[in-house]
XYZ file of C-alpha atoms in Angstrom:
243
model
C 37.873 -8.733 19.171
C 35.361 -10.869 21.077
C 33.834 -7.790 22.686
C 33.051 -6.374 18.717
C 31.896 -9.947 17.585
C 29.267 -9.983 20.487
C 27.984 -6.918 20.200
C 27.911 -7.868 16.484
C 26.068 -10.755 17.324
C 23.482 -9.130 19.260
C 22.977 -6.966 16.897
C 22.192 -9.167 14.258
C 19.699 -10.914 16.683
C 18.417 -7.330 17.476
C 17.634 -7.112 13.212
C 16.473 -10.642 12.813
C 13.816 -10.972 15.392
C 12.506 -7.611 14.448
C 11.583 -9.225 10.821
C 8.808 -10.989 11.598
C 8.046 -14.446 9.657
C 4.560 -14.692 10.157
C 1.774 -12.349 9.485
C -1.482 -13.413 11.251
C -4.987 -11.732 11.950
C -4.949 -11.945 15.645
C -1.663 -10.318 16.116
C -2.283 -6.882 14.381
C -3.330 -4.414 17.362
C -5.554 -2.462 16.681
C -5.721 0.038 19.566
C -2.351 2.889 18.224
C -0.989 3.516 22.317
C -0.801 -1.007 21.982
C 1.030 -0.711 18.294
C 3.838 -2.587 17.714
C 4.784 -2.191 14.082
C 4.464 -5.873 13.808
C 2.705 -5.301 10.452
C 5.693 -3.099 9.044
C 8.777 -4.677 10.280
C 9.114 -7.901 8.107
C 11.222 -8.305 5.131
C 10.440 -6.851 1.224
C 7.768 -9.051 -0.847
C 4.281 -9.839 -0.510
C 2.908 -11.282 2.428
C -0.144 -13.545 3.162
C -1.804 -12.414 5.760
C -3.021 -15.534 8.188
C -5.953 -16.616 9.976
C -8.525 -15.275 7.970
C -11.830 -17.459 7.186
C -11.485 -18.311 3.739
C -14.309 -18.926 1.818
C -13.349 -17.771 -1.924
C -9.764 -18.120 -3.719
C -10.305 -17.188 -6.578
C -9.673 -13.220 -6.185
C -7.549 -11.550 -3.376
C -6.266 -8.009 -2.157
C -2.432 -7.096 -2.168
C -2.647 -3.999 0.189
C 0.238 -1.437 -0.448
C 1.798 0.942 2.351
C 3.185 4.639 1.240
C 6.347 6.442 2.828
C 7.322 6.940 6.297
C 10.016 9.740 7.439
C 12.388 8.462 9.269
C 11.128 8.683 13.036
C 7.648 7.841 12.362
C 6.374 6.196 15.793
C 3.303 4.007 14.128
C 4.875 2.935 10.546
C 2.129 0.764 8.971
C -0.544 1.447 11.436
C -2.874 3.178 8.992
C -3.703 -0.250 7.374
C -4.338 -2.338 10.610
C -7.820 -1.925 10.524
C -8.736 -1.443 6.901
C -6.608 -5.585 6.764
C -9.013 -6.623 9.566
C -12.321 -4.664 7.560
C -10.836 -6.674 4.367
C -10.440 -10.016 6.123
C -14.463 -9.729 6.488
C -15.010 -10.455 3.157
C -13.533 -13.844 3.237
C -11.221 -13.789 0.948
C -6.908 -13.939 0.689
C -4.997 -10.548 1.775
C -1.622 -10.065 1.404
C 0.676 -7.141 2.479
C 3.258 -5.947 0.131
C 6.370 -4.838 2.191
C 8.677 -2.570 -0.260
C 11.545 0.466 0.057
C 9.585 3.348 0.751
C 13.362 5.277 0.434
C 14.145 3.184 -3.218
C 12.554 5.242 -6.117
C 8.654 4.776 -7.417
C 9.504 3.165 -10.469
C 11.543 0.683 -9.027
C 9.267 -0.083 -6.332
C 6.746 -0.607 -9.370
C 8.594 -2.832 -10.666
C 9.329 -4.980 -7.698
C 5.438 -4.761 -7.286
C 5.041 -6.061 -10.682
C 7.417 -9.329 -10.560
C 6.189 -10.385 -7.208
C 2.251 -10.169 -8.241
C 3.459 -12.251 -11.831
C 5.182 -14.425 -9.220
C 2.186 -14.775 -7.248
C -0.166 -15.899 -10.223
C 1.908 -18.082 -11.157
C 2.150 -20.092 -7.902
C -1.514 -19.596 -7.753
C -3.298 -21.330 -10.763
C -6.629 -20.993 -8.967
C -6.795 -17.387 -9.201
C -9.030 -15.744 -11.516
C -7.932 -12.181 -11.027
C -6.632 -9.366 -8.410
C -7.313 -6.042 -6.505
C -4.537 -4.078 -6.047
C -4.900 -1.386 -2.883
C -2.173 1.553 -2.417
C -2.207 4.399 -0.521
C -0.097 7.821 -0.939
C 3.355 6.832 -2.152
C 1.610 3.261 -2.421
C -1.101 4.803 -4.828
C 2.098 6.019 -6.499
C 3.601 2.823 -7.021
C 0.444 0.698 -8.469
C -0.485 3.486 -10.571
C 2.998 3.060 -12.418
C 2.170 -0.460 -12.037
C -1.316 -0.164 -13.552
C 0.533 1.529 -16.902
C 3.168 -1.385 -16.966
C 0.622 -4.288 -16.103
C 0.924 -6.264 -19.932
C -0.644 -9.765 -19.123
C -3.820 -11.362 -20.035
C -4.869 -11.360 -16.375
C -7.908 -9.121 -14.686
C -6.293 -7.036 -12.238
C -7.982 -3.887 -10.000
C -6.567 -1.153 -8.754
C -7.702 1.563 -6.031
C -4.791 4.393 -5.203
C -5.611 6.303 -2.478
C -4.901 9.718 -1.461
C -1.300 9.516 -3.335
C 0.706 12.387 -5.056
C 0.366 11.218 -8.451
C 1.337 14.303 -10.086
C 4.652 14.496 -7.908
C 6.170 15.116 -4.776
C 8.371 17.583 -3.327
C 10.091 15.124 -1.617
C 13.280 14.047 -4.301
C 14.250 10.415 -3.641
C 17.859 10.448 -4.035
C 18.933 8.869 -7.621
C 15.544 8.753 -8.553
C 13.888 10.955 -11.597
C 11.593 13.258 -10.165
C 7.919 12.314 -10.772
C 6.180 15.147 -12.617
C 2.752 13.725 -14.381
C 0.049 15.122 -15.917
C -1.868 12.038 -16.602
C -1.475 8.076 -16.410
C -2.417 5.894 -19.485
C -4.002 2.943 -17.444
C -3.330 -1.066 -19.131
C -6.425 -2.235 -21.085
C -6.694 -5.299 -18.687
C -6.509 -3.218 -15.382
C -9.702 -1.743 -14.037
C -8.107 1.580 -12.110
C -9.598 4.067 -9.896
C -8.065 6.972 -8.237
C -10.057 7.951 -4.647
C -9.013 11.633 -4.147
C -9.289 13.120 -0.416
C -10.367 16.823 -0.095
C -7.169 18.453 -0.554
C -7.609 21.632 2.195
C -8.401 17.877 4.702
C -5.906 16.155 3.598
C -2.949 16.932 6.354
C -0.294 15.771 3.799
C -1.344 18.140 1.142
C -3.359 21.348 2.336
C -0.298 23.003 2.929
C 0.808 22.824 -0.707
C -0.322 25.151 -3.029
C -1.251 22.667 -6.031
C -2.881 19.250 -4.883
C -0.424 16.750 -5.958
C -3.446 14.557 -6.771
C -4.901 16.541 -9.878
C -4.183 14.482 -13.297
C -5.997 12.743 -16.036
C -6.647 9.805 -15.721
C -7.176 7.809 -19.577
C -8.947 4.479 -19.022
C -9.848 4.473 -15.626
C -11.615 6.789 -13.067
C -11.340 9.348 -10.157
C -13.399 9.641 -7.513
C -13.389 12.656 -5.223
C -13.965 11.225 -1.140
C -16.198 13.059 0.864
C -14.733 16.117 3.275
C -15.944 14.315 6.587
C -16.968 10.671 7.490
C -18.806 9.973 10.957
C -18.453 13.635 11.778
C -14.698 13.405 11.592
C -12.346 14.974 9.457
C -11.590 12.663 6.141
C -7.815 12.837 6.116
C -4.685 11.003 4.257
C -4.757 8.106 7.011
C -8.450 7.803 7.125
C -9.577 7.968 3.266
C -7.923 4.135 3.707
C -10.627 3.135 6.382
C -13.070 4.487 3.832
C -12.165 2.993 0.688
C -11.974 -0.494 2.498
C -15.361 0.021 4.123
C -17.203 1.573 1.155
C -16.202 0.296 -1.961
């Protein structure tokens, strides 16, 4: 018995310390061989990010991470430095942590509550940008059709499967869209990556991002940026550095 309550015990130390509390500037690591998934292992919500010069609260950024398969060595990576290229402008970031495994519309949801939740314990703010990328595109474009209240908010979704995936999330209804009907008081762009460079979708035979958008825009990204390829990872570098 006391040999199963300690390894109990250190496992629930292994689980708790691996949820970090804070999430600060200087601690994201930028170099990938140095990467820690500090920004990815923290519990669900949205999270401020810390240490950033401040100069304007009255607008901010919730960035929004897409799917990992279980394995993946560098979970959350892709938005280390596109956070730190944010920071730049002076302004509040936060990092919304969700279940990448729990179904899109749910997720949406959960994304909706928390930003309503974060208004409202922010009277100064005068409106909000909304970043997602791949499954994360999925989930604020749901969001962007749900959004109801008086309140300005903008949304970029990057590189993400709006029209479905392959990939069936257990319990979930399987996302199959030919256009999004975007809120009146949401300002919504879609930034498409050139599907035959985009490693997630050239091998499929339809791109998963072709729909019609009503209300809002799409925006093809260019094939190659600093003669490199313009991927699924990447086309987050270049929304954050170009819009």
């Amino acid at each position: 018995m006391n040999k199963c309550l300690s390894l109990f015990c250190l496992f629930f130390l292994s689980c708790t310390e691996s949820d970090h509390p804070d999430l600060l500037l200087n601690k994201l690591k930028i170099n990938k061989s140095d990467y820690d998934e500090y920004l990815i292992n923290r519990s669900n919500g949205i999270h401020r990010v810390g240490g950033i010069n401040e100069k304007d609260s009255t607008w901010g950024i919730i960035t929004t991470h897409g799917y990992y398969p279980m394995g993946w060595p560098t979970k959350g990576f892709e938005w280390v430095s596109p956070i730190v290229e944010l920071s730049h402008r002076q302004i509040p970031v936060w990092f919304f942590k969700y279940d990448w495994d729990d179904c899109p519309e749910n997720s949406a949801d959960y994304l909706y509550r928390e930003t309503e939740k974060l208004i409202d314990n922010n009277s100064h703010l005068d409106s909000l940008w909304l970043i997602g990328h791949s499954l994360g595109g999925v989930v604020t474009s749901l969001f962007a059709e749900k959004w109801t209240r008086d309140f300005p908010i903008t949304i970029h979704s990057i590189a993400a499967p709006l029209a479905g995936m392959d990939r069936q999330m257990h319990g979930c209804k399987k996302i199959q869209r030919k256009e999004y009907k975007i809120s009146s008081t949401v300002n919504y762009t879609q930034w498409r990556t050139v599907h035959s460079q985009d490693g997630a979708f050239r091998n499929l035979t339809v791109d998963p991002q072709e729909v019609y958008i009503e209300s809002g825009k799409s925006i093809l990204l260019p094939e190659e940026w600093n003669n490199i390829r313009l991927g699924h990872n990447r086309s987050v570098q270049w929304v954050c550095e170009n819009f």
